[in-house]
Amino acid sequence: MSAVAYDLLIRDGTVVTATETARCDIGVRGGRIVALGEDLAAGKTVIEADGRFVTPGGIDSHCHIEQMSAVGIMNADDFESATRSAALGGTTTVIPFACQHKGDDLAAITADYHARAARGAVVDYAFHLIVTDPTSKTMDDLSRLVPQGHGSIKIFLTYDAMRLDDEAVLDVLLKARELGALVMAHAENHGMIAWMVKRLLARGHTAPKFHAVSHPRASEAEAFTRLIAMAELIDQPVMIYHVATAEGAAVIANARGRGLKVYGETCPQYLFLTAADLDRPDGGKVICSPPLREAADQEALWAALQRGDLQTVTSDHAPFSYDAAGKLAAGPDATFKQIANGMPGLLWRLPLLFDAIVSQGRMDIRDFVRLTATAPAHIYNLADRKGAIAIGRDADLVIWDADRRVPLTDDLVADKTGYNPYAGRTLTGWPDTVVRRGEVIVSEGAMVAAPGSAAFLPRGGGEAARPRGVAAPEFDPVRNFGADLY
Ligand code: URP
Ligand code: ZN
Ligand code: ZN
């Protein structure tokens, strides 16, 4: 072995995976991890980690980038600003959406998202396909786009402009099954929400705090139950997005207990904020759907993450500035219904979770790695390259300053919203150095990567998306009088 064996050597870190921690060196060549061990030979670049935690780069598998919202307002971020904030927060892979709005050509808009990401992104990316208009042309497009590396399809059960009715949901589930793609869903009961919104607005209850009231708690559990029933009928795995209530988490736990391939995620806003935050003068900043809930829900979500009933924590980064170009497009007195849903989170996700899980001791640091990197890599079929520190994997790495105390302020914001939903808290632990495929992209907290330097990650649906092979009675030829329904 020559004196300079590695392009990059990270020396003497405490290397953390979802199952182990070990103090060792990491040798990187050609963008990949090629050695783990003690006293490795020199590298062209050497970073002294000196016992600090080294974790896999985060994977944020639910974030909206350069996407038009359900109420027709464009995200504040472009791919450059969104992925810059991701990287500064320790995330090295994102999976945003190629979002079809009704009438859009799915193939054309997917090509457009690719072009924009290729120009701007600084962290690696894949795409989920959002289907809102499942015409025969869209279904044909899916047949081409999924094999081209877009192994997951998102649907909405609510939002006037986005939602599918139950028949259309079944069509998409069946198409996904045929293509081996995972289906993810925003699942809330549309009718309950629409009915409550009308009653609240008619009585003059327009302030942001009424957003939580307008989404009855039961709308989540009902929609989860209905989605899971449809997925079970088709024998198609599903991921349920942004779980916010204890009842919703219980529905998922129950389905998984019955052996169904149902996955669930939650987001920092549901772990760290509550509906009381909507009752601030600037409560519109934290309007998102499903809405923020209660402290008891937070505890139920943490328990569900600990047990594995929920597998990942994503940001659901949905960035809108808090002004006339964004959340307040309908004016300073916009009703809760007129304010675009969503908040920024790409930068805050890992530091918030590190502080809660590692610094405050909610779980083990290996759980932090599992929830933020390893589980999403497996669920979204990126695990051959991403989500772990292991020989052969991409060298996507974060070196933490575990003692650094960081007061969260709007000044830290790197996205284009201009505000930090978590301002006022102080976190302990911060990503200091971030490495993407062996290249340092964040050094001492500063971005050093060029826009457009990231890579697209083509992927199929993989194991998580594979049907169980358990046909519902209606799809079982032995029990359906021989009808061929697949
Ligand atoms: O409020 C949210 N979460 N906005 C983003 C779009 C979505 O519903 O996922
Ligand atoms: Zn959603
Ligand atoms: Zn979302």
Short mmCIF file of C-alpha atoms and ligand atoms in Angstrom, two decimals:
data_model
loop_
_atom_site.label_atom_id
_atom_site.label_comp_id
_atom_site.label_asym_id
_atom_site.label_seq_id
_atom_site.Cartn_x
_atom_site.Cartn_y
_atom_site.Cartn_z
CA MET A 1 0.00 0.00 0.00
CA SER A 2 1.46 3.42 -0.98
CA ALA A 3 1.98 6.10 1.66
CA VAL A 4 -1.12 7.98 0.47
CA ALA A 5 -3.73 5.27 0.33
CA TYR A 6 -6.90 7.32 0.46
CA ASP A 7 -8.36 10.44 -1.08
CA LEU A 8 -9.78 11.26 2.32
CA LEU A 9 -8.98 9.90 5.74
CA ILE A 10 -11.19 10.68 8.70
CA ARG A 11 -9.05 9.81 11.66
CA ASP A 12 -10.12 8.55 15.04
CA GLY A 13 -13.83 9.32 15.02
CA THR A 14 -16.55 7.53 16.95
CA VAL A 15 -18.21 5.93 13.95
CA VAL A 16 -21.91 5.26 14.37
CA THR A 17 -24.20 2.98 12.40
CA ALA A 18 -27.78 1.90 13.12
CA THR A 19 -26.41 -1.05 15.12
CA GLU A 20 -22.83 -0.26 16.25
CA THR A 21 -20.49 2.42 17.48
CA ALA A 22 -16.71 2.00 17.13
CA ARG A 23 -13.76 4.32 17.45
CA CYS A 24 -11.82 3.98 14.19
CA ASP A 25 -10.55 5.65 11.02
CA ILE A 26 -12.50 5.84 7.75
CA GLY A 27 -10.59 5.56 4.47
CA VAL A 28 -12.29 6.96 1.36
CA ARG A 29 -11.29 6.44 -2.26
CA GLY A 30 -13.22 7.30 -5.41
CA GLY A 31 -16.08 8.70 -3.34
CA ARG A 32 -16.63 5.45 -1.44
CA ILE A 33 -15.69 4.05 1.92
CA VAL A 34 -12.92 1.54 1.27
CA ALA A 35 -11.50 0.97 4.75
CA LEU A 36 -12.57 1.07 8.38
CA GLY A 37 -9.95 0.34 10.99
CA GLU A 38 -7.30 1.54 13.37
CA ASP A 39 -4.21 3.45 12.25
CA LEU A 40 -5.08 3.52 8.55
CA ALA A 41 -2.44 4.87 6.17
CA ALA A 42 -2.40 8.53 5.18
CA GLY A 43 -4.93 10.27 2.95
CA LYS A 44 -4.52 13.19 0.54
CA THR A 45 -6.91 15.01 2.83
CA VAL A 46 -6.98 14.15 6.51
CA ILE A 47 -9.68 15.23 8.93
CA GLU A 48 -8.92 14.69 12.59
CA ALA A 49 -12.21 13.62 14.16
CA ASP A 50 -10.65 13.14 17.59
CA GLY A 51 -13.36 10.95 19.07
CA ARG A 52 -16.22 13.00 17.69
CA PHE A 53 -19.32 11.24 16.41
CA VAL A 54 -19.26 10.43 12.71
CA THR A 55 -22.68 9.47 11.34
CA PRO A 56 -23.96 8.64 7.87
CA GLY A 57 -25.21 11.67 5.97
CA GLY A 58 -28.91 12.18 6.55
CA ILE A 59 -31.48 11.07 3.99
CA ASP A 60 -34.53 13.32 3.86
CA SER A 61 -37.10 11.26 2.00
CA HIS A 62 -39.95 13.79 2.10
CA CYS A 63 -39.26 17.37 1.07
CA HIS A 64 -40.82 19.74 -1.43
CA ILE A 65 -38.42 21.67 -3.64
CA GLU A 66 -39.37 24.15 -6.38
CA GLN A 67 -42.89 22.81 -6.23
CA MET A 68 -46.21 24.62 -6.61
CA SER A 69 -48.40 24.25 -3.52
CA ALA A 70 -51.94 22.92 -3.43
CA VAL A 71 -53.20 26.53 -3.34
CA GLY A 72 -51.06 27.63 -6.31
CA ILE A 73 -48.17 29.32 -4.47
CA MET A 74 -44.62 28.47 -5.52
CA ASN A 75 -42.10 27.19 -2.95
CA ALA A 76 -39.65 29.83 -1.80
CA ASP A 77 -36.68 27.55 -2.42
CA ASP A 78 -34.97 26.44 -5.58
CA PHE A 79 -32.82 23.30 -5.70
CA GLU A 80 -29.70 25.24 -4.81
CA SER A 81 -31.07 26.95 -1.70
CA ALA A 82 -32.99 23.90 -0.50
CA THR A 83 -30.12 21.47 -0.86
CA ARG A 84 -27.67 24.01 0.59
CA SER A 85 -29.79 24.14 3.74
CA ALA A 86 -30.04 20.35 3.71
CA ALA A 87 -26.25 20.04 3.58
CA LEU A 88 -25.70 22.63 6.31
CA GLY A 89 -27.96 20.51 8.50
CA GLY A 90 -26.08 17.27 7.76
CA THR A 91 -28.37 15.84 5.07
CA THR A 92 -26.56 14.50 2.01
CA THR A 93 -29.47 12.89 0.12
CA VAL A 94 -32.93 14.28 -0.54
CA ILE A 95 -35.96 12.75 -2.20
CA PRO A 96 -38.23 15.59 -3.31
CA PHE A 97 -41.10 15.27 -5.77
CA ALA A 98 -41.78 15.58 -9.43
CA CYS A 99 -45.28 16.94 -8.89
CA GLN A 100 -48.04 16.52 -11.41
CA HIS A 101 -50.86 19.03 -11.05
CA LYS A 102 -54.14 18.19 -12.75
CA GLY A 103 -53.71 18.43 -16.52
CA ASP A 104 -49.90 18.21 -16.36
CA ASP A 105 -47.98 15.73 -18.50
CA LEU A 106 -46.14 13.63 -15.89
CA ALA A 107 -43.25 12.76 -18.21
CA ALA A 108 -42.69 16.39 -19.19
CA ILE A 109 -42.82 17.75 -15.65
CA THR A 110 -40.47 14.99 -14.44
CA ALA A 111 -37.94 15.97 -17.10
CA ASP A 112 -38.30 19.58 -15.98
CA TYR A 113 -37.62 18.73 -12.33
CA HIS A 114 -34.55 16.77 -13.41
CA ALA A 115 -33.18 19.73 -15.35
CA ARG A 116 -33.64 22.09 -12.42
CA ALA A 117 -32.09 19.69 -9.92
CA ALA A 118 -29.12 19.01 -12.18
CA ARG A 119 -28.42 22.75 -12.33
CA GLY A 120 -28.78 23.53 -8.66
CA ALA A 121 -28.47 20.61 -6.28
CA VAL A 122 -25.53 20.25 -3.91
CA VAL A 123 -26.69 16.99 -2.29
CA ASP A 124 -27.59 13.79 -4.12
CA TYR A 125 -31.22 13.34 -5.01
CA ALA A 126 -33.87 10.96 -6.22
CA PHE A 127 -37.49 11.77 -7.07
CA HIS A 128 -40.90 10.53 -6.00
CA LEU A 129 -43.61 10.97 -8.63
CA ILE A 130 -46.79 12.75 -7.48
CA VAL A 131 -49.86 11.57 -9.36
CA THR A 132 -52.93 13.80 -9.18
CA ASP A 133 -54.41 13.03 -12.59
CA PRO A 134 -54.28 9.28 -13.25
CA THR A 135 -55.32 9.39 -16.91
CA SER A 136 -54.30 6.60 -19.29
CA LYS A 137 -51.44 8.86 -20.50
CA THR A 138 -50.26 9.27 -16.89
CA MET A 139 -50.43 5.51 -16.36
CA ASP A 140 -48.37 5.00 -19.54
CA ASP A 141 -45.87 7.57 -18.32
CA LEU A 142 -45.56 5.67 -15.03
CA SER A 143 -44.75 2.52 -16.98
CA ARG A 144 -41.72 4.32 -18.42
CA LEU A 145 -40.74 6.58 -15.51
CA VAL A 146 -40.66 3.94 -12.77
CA PRO A 147 -38.19 1.68 -14.64
CA GLN A 148 -36.10 4.80 -15.35
CA GLY A 149 -35.34 5.05 -11.63
CA HIS A 150 -38.36 6.67 -9.99
CA GLY A 151 -39.41 3.81 -7.74
CA SER A 152 -42.05 5.57 -5.64
CA ILE A 153 -45.40 7.27 -6.28
CA LYS A 154 -47.13 9.75 -4.00
CA ILE A 155 -50.85 10.33 -3.80
CA PHE A 156 -53.06 12.70 -1.81
CA LEU A 157 -56.38 11.79 -0.19
CA THR A 158 -57.10 15.46 0.53
CA TYR A 159 -56.55 18.97 -0.92
CA ASP A 160 -59.13 19.97 -3.57
CA ALA A 161 -56.47 20.36 -6.24
CA MET A 162 -54.53 17.18 -5.53
CA ARG A 163 -56.73 14.46 -4.14
CA LEU A 164 -57.70 11.14 -5.66
CA ASP A 165 -61.03 9.49 -4.91
CA ASP A 166 -61.04 5.90 -3.72
CA GLU A 167 -61.38 4.42 -7.22
CA ALA A 168 -58.41 6.44 -8.46
CA VAL A 169 -56.40 5.39 -5.38
CA LEU A 170 -57.10 1.76 -6.26
CA ASP A 171 -56.01 2.38 -9.86
CA VAL A 172 -52.69 3.86 -8.70
CA LEU A 173 -52.11 1.13 -6.11
CA LEU A 174 -52.63 -1.54 -8.76
CA LYS A 175 -50.35 0.25 -11.24
CA ALA A 176 -47.65 0.57 -8.56
CA ARG A 177 -47.97 -3.14 -7.81
CA GLU A 178 -47.48 -3.95 -11.49
CA LEU A 179 -44.37 -1.73 -11.62
CA GLY A 180 -42.87 -2.66 -8.25
CA ALA A 181 -43.08 0.90 -6.94
CA LEU A 182 -43.78 2.02 -3.38
CA VAL A 183 -46.83 4.23 -2.83
CA MET A 184 -46.72 7.05 -0.27
CA ALA A 185 -49.79 8.95 0.80
CA HIS A 186 -50.90 12.16 2.44
CA ALA A 187 -53.91 10.60 4.14
CA GLU A 188 -56.57 12.74 5.80
CA ASN A 189 -60.36 12.55 5.41
CA HIS A 190 -61.16 15.27 2.88
CA GLY A 191 -64.87 15.54 3.63
CA MET A 192 -64.41 16.06 7.36
CA ILE A 193 -61.88 18.83 6.72
CA ALA A 194 -63.94 20.59 4.03
CA TRP A 195 -67.03 20.50 6.25
CA MET A 196 -65.21 21.86 9.29
CA VAL A 197 -63.51 24.61 7.25
CA LYS A 198 -66.87 25.83 5.96
CA ARG A 199 -68.39 25.97 9.44
CA LEU A 200 -65.38 27.72 10.98
CA LEU A 201 -65.12 30.36 8.24
CA ALA A 202 -68.87 30.98 8.21
CA ARG A 203 -68.68 31.82 11.92
CA GLY A 204 -65.68 34.10 11.50
CA HIS A 205 -63.12 31.73 13.03
CA THR A 206 -60.36 32.56 10.56
CA ALA A 207 -57.16 32.79 12.65
CA PRO A 208 -54.30 30.30 12.17
CA LYS A 209 -55.18 28.46 15.39
CA PHE A 210 -58.42 27.27 13.78
CA HIS A 211 -56.40 25.34 11.21
CA ALA A 212 -55.89 22.59 13.80
CA VAL A 213 -59.60 22.58 14.64
CA SER A 214 -60.47 22.34 10.93
CA HIS A 215 -58.67 19.00 10.62
CA PRO A 216 -60.51 16.78 13.12
CA ARG A 217 -58.16 14.33 14.79
CA ALA A 218 -60.26 11.47 13.46
CA SER A 219 -59.64 12.57 9.88
CA GLU A 220 -56.16 11.08 10.14
CA ALA A 221 -57.01 7.67 11.61
CA GLU A 222 -60.01 7.32 9.28
CA ALA A 223 -57.96 8.01 6.16
CA PHE A 224 -55.13 5.73 7.31
CA THR A 225 -57.62 2.93 7.93
CA ARG A 226 -59.23 3.40 4.51
CA LEU A 227 -55.91 3.63 2.69
CA ILE A 228 -54.62 0.52 4.42
CA ALA A 229 -57.83 -1.36 3.55
CA MET A 230 -57.36 -0.45 -0.11
CA ALA A 231 -53.66 -1.37 -0.01
CA GLU A 232 -54.53 -4.72 1.57
CA LEU A 233 -57.11 -5.38 -1.14
CA ILE A 234 -54.48 -4.81 -3.83
CA ASP A 235 -51.59 -6.33 -1.79
CA GLN A 236 -49.52 -3.18 -2.31
CA PRO A 237 -47.07 -1.78 0.29
CA VAL A 238 -47.71 1.82 1.38
CA MET A 239 -45.87 4.51 3.33
CA ILE A 240 -48.07 6.88 5.31
CA TYR A 241 -46.61 10.35 5.44
CA HIS A 242 -46.35 12.82 8.30
CA VAL A 243 -48.18 10.97 11.07
CA ALA A 244 -49.31 13.56 13.63
CA THR A 245 -51.72 11.88 16.05
CA ALA A 246 -51.49 9.04 18.56
CA GLU A 247 -54.55 7.45 16.95
CA GLY A 248 -52.90 7.54 13.52
CA ALA A 249 -49.75 5.89 14.85
CA ALA A 250 -51.92 3.22 16.49
CA VAL A 251 -53.62 2.41 13.17
CA ILE A 252 -50.22 1.84 11.58
CA ALA A 253 -49.00 -0.27 14.51
CA ASN A 254 -52.10 -2.40 14.21
CA ALA A 255 -51.64 -2.93 10.47
CA ARG A 256 -47.98 -3.83 10.91
CA GLY A 257 -48.98 -6.18 13.71
CA ARG A 258 -51.14 -7.99 11.18
CA GLY A 259 -48.08 -8.39 8.97
CA LEU A 260 -49.01 -5.77 6.37
CA LYS A 261 -46.28 -3.83 4.59
CA VAL A 262 -47.35 -0.45 5.92
CA TYR A 263 -44.66 2.09 6.77
CA GLY A 264 -44.99 5.38 8.60
CA GLU A 265 -43.03 8.56 9.12
CA THR A 266 -43.39 11.61 11.29
CA CYS A 267 -41.67 14.99 11.13
CA PRO A 268 -39.89 17.33 13.59
CA GLN A 269 -42.84 19.74 13.61
CA TYR A 270 -45.02 17.01 15.13
CA LEU A 271 -42.35 16.09 17.67
CA PHE A 272 -41.34 19.60 18.73
CA LEU A 273 -44.30 21.95 18.11
CA THR A 274 -47.95 21.79 19.18
CA ALA A 275 -51.25 23.39 18.17
CA ALA A 276 -50.51 26.08 20.76
CA ASP A 277 -47.81 27.38 18.40
CA LEU A 278 -50.55 28.23 15.91
CA ASP A 279 -51.93 30.69 18.47
CA ARG A 280 -48.96 33.04 18.18
CA PRO A 281 -49.17 36.37 16.33
CA ASP A 282 -47.18 34.73 13.51
CA GLY A 283 -48.99 31.37 13.80
CA GLY A 284 -49.35 31.23 10.01
CA LYS A 285 -45.65 30.33 9.84
CA VAL A 286 -46.41 26.91 11.31
CA ILE A 287 -49.60 26.11 9.41
CA CYS A 288 -49.02 22.72 7.86
CA SER A 289 -51.15 19.70 7.09
CA PRO A 290 -51.85 17.59 8.96
CA PRO A 291 -51.81 20.31 11.63
CA LEU A 292 -49.73 20.45 14.77
CA ARG A 293 -51.31 18.49 17.61
CA GLU A 294 -50.79 18.04 21.36
CA ALA A 295 -47.99 17.14 23.79
CA ALA A 296 -49.56 13.70 24.32
CA ASP A 297 -49.32 13.07 20.58
CA GLN A 298 -45.63 13.98 20.68
CA GLU A 299 -45.04 11.33 23.34
CA ALA A 300 -47.02 8.75 21.34
CA LEU A 301 -44.97 9.53 18.23
CA TRP A 302 -41.68 9.18 20.10
CA ALA A 303 -42.86 5.83 21.45
CA ALA A 304 -43.88 4.73 17.96
CA LEU A 305 -40.42 5.66 16.65
CA GLN A 306 -38.77 3.76 19.48
CA ARG A 307 -40.84 0.64 18.81
CA GLY A 308 -40.41 0.85 15.03
CA ASP A 309 -44.11 1.39 14.34
CA LEU A 310 -42.91 4.53 12.57
CA GLN A 311 -39.60 4.11 10.78
CA THR A 312 -38.40 7.53 9.68
CA VAL A 313 -38.43 11.22 10.57
CA THR A 314 -38.50 13.46 7.50
CA SER A 315 -38.62 17.24 7.25
CA ASP A 316 -41.63 17.62 4.91
CA HIS A 317 -39.76 20.82 4.00
CA ALA A 318 -42.44 22.93 2.30
CA PRO A 319 -40.97 26.43 2.23
CA PHE A 320 -42.97 29.63 1.85
CA SER A 321 -41.82 33.09 2.88
CA TYR A 322 -43.98 34.78 5.50
CA ASP A 323 -44.98 37.68 3.25
CA ALA A 324 -47.06 38.57 0.21
CA ALA A 325 -44.94 36.31 -2.02
CA GLY A 326 -45.65 33.29 0.16
CA LYS A 327 -47.87 32.51 3.10
CA LEU A 328 -49.53 35.93 3.13
CA ALA A 329 -50.34 36.06 -0.59
CA ALA A 330 -54.00 36.64 0.33
CA GLY A 331 -53.02 39.59 2.54
CA PRO A 332 -51.89 40.13 6.15
CA ASP A 333 -55.28 38.95 7.43
CA ALA A 334 -55.36 35.81 5.32
CA THR A 335 -57.62 33.13 6.77
CA PHE A 336 -56.08 29.86 7.90
CA LYS A 337 -57.51 28.34 4.72
CA GLN A 338 -55.72 30.83 2.45
CA ILE A 339 -52.26 30.36 3.99
CA ALA A 340 -50.04 27.92 2.08
CA ASN A 341 -49.43 24.74 4.07
CA GLY A 342 -45.95 23.76 5.14
CA MET A 343 -42.81 25.02 6.82
CA PRO A 344 -39.06 24.81 6.28
CA GLY A 345 -37.20 21.90 7.86
CA LEU A 346 -34.32 20.62 5.75
CA LEU A 347 -31.69 22.35 7.88
CA TRP A 348 -33.36 21.80 11.25
CA ARG A 349 -34.28 18.11 11.06
CA LEU A 350 -30.97 16.51 12.07
CA PRO A 351 -29.88 19.10 14.67
CA LEU A 352 -33.30 18.95 16.39
CA LEU A 353 -33.22 15.16 16.45
CA PHE A 354 -29.58 15.00 17.54
CA ASP A 355 -30.36 17.36 20.42
CA ALA A 356 -33.42 15.36 21.53
CA ILE A 357 -32.14 11.83 20.93
CA VAL A 358 -28.43 12.12 21.69
CA SER A 359 -27.89 15.24 23.81
CA GLN A 360 -31.06 14.90 25.89
CA GLY A 361 -30.95 11.11 25.85
CA ARG A 362 -34.38 10.25 24.42
CA MET A 363 -32.86 7.27 22.60
CA ASP A 364 -29.50 5.92 21.58
CA ILE A 365 -27.35 7.59 18.93
CA ARG A 366 -27.77 4.42 16.85
CA ASP A 367 -31.51 5.16 16.82
CA PHE A 368 -30.69 8.61 15.51
CA VAL A 369 -28.80 6.99 12.61
CA ARG A 370 -31.56 4.44 12.02
CA LEU A 371 -34.33 7.04 11.85
CA THR A 372 -32.50 9.66 9.80
CA ALA A 373 -30.41 7.60 7.38
CA THR A 374 -30.49 3.81 7.49
CA ALA A 375 -34.25 3.20 7.52
CA PRO A 376 -35.02 5.64 4.70
CA ALA A 377 -32.18 4.12 2.66
CA HIS A 378 -33.81 0.70 2.97
CA ILE A 379 -37.40 1.83 2.48
CA TYR A 380 -36.56 3.85 -0.63
CA ASN A 381 -34.11 1.31 -2.04
CA LEU A 382 -30.95 3.36 -1.74
CA ALA A 383 -29.20 1.07 0.74
CA ASP A 384 -26.64 -0.26 -1.73
CA ARG A 385 -25.10 3.25 -1.73
CA LYS A 386 -26.53 5.33 1.11
CA GLY A 387 -27.54 5.32 4.75
CA ALA A 388 -24.67 3.47 6.45
CA ILE A 389 -20.97 3.67 7.17
CA ALA A 390 -19.75 0.46 5.60
CA ILE A 391 -17.18 -0.61 3.06
CA GLY A 392 -18.42 0.00 -0.47
CA ARG A 393 -21.01 2.61 0.46
CA ASP A 394 -20.84 6.21 -0.69
CA ALA A 395 -18.75 8.27 1.70
CA ASP A 396 -21.62 10.50 2.87
CA LEU A 397 -20.56 11.45 6.36
CA VAL A 398 -21.28 13.98 9.07
CA ILE A 399 -18.84 14.91 11.83
CA TRP A 400 -20.64 16.35 14.83
CA ASP A 401 -19.61 18.89 17.40
CA ALA A 402 -21.68 17.25 20.12
CA ASP A 403 -20.98 19.94 22.72
CA ARG A 404 -21.73 23.00 20.65
CA ARG A 405 -24.74 24.94 21.92
CA VAL A 406 -26.60 26.70 19.14
CA PRO A 407 -29.40 29.18 19.82
CA LEU A 408 -31.83 28.83 16.93
CA THR A 409 -32.58 32.19 15.31
CA ASP A 410 -33.82 33.44 11.97
CA ASP A 411 -30.19 34.45 11.24
CA LEU A 412 -29.21 30.80 10.79
CA VAL A 413 -31.72 30.31 7.98
CA ALA A 414 -30.15 29.21 4.70
CA ASP A 415 -33.35 28.56 2.76
CA LYS A 416 -35.44 31.31 1.22
CA THR A 417 -38.29 31.41 3.74
CA GLY A 418 -36.43 33.84 5.98
CA TYR A 419 -37.77 32.28 9.18
CA ASN A 420 -36.96 29.46 11.54
CA PRO A 421 -40.04 27.70 12.96
CA TYR A 422 -37.98 26.63 15.97
CA ALA A 423 -36.46 30.05 16.77
CA GLY A 424 -35.97 30.57 20.50
CA ARG A 425 -34.72 27.07 21.32
CA THR A 426 -31.11 26.26 22.03
CA LEU A 427 -29.79 22.96 20.71
CA THR A 428 -26.78 21.00 21.85
CA GLY A 429 -24.86 19.37 19.01
CA TRP A 430 -24.30 20.64 15.49
CA PRO A 431 -23.01 19.16 12.20
CA ASP A 432 -19.60 20.65 11.76
CA THR A 433 -18.24 18.91 8.67
CA VAL A 434 -20.33 17.25 5.96
CA VAL A 435 -18.89 14.96 3.31
CA ARG A 436 -20.74 13.94 0.14
CA ARG A 437 -19.23 11.01 -1.82
CA GLY A 438 -15.83 11.77 -0.30
CA GLU A 439 -15.92 15.49 -0.97
CA VAL A 440 -16.16 17.98 1.88
CA ILE A 441 -19.25 20.08 1.11
CA VAL A 442 -19.64 21.77 4.50
CA SER A 443 -16.53 22.81 6.38
CA GLU A 444 -16.80 24.25 9.89
CA GLY A 445 -20.45 25.00 9.22
CA ALA A 446 -19.87 26.76 5.87
CA MET A 447 -21.02 25.53 2.43
CA VAL A 448 -18.15 24.87 0.01
CA ALA A 449 -19.85 22.83 -2.74
CA ALA A 450 -20.76 24.15 -6.17
CA PRO A 451 -24.40 24.22 -7.33
CA GLY A 452 -25.05 21.37 -9.73
CA SER A 453 -22.35 19.14 -8.26
CA ALA A 454 -24.80 16.52 -6.95
CA ALA A 455 -25.91 13.27 -8.59
CA PHE A 456 -29.29 11.77 -9.45
CA LEU A 457 -29.84 8.41 -7.74
CA PRO A 458 -31.95 6.13 -9.93
CA ARG A 459 -33.69 3.42 -7.96
CA GLY A 460 -36.46 0.88 -8.33
CA GLY A 461 -39.03 0.16 -5.66
CA GLY A 462 -36.92 -2.58 -4.04
CA GLU A 463 -37.79 -4.91 -1.22
CA ALA A 464 -39.98 -2.50 0.74
CA ALA A 465 -42.27 -2.14 -2.28
CA ARG A 466 -42.52 -5.86 -3.02
CA PRO A 467 -46.05 -7.22 -2.45
CA ARG A 468 -46.41 -9.83 0.28
CA GLY A 469 -47.95 -12.29 -2.15
CA VAL A 470 -51.04 -12.58 0.05
CA ALA A 471 -54.06 -12.08 -2.17
CA ALA A 472 -57.25 -10.62 -0.71
CA PRO A 473 -60.17 -13.04 -1.19
CA GLU A 474 -61.49 -10.95 -4.07
CA PHE A 475 -58.15 -11.28 -5.88
CA ASP A 476 -57.64 -14.97 -5.10
CA PRO A 477 -58.78 -17.10 -8.08
CA VAL A 478 -59.64 -19.93 -5.70
CA ARG A 479 -62.12 -17.71 -3.88
CA ASN A 480 -63.25 -15.30 -6.62
CA PHE A 481 -64.60 -17.95 -9.02
CA GLY A 482 -61.51 -17.70 -11.19
CA ALA A 483 -61.74 -13.99 -12.03
CA ASP A 484 -58.36 -12.64 -13.22
CA LEU A 485 -58.13 -9.23 -11.54
CA TYR A 486 -54.40 -8.40 -11.39
O1 URP B 1 -48.38 21.18 5.01
C1 URP B 1 -47.69 20.49 4.30
N1 URP B 1 -47.24 19.34 4.74
N2 URP B 1 -47.40 20.92 3.08
C2 URP B 1 -46.67 20.26 2.10
C3 URP B 1 -47.51 19.43 1.21
C4 URP B 1 -47.91 18.20 1.91
O2 URP B 1 -49.03 18.13 2.34
O3 URP B 1 -47.11 17.27 2.07
ZN ZN B 2 -48.63 15.95 2.88
ZN ZN B 3 -45.19 16.92 2.09
#
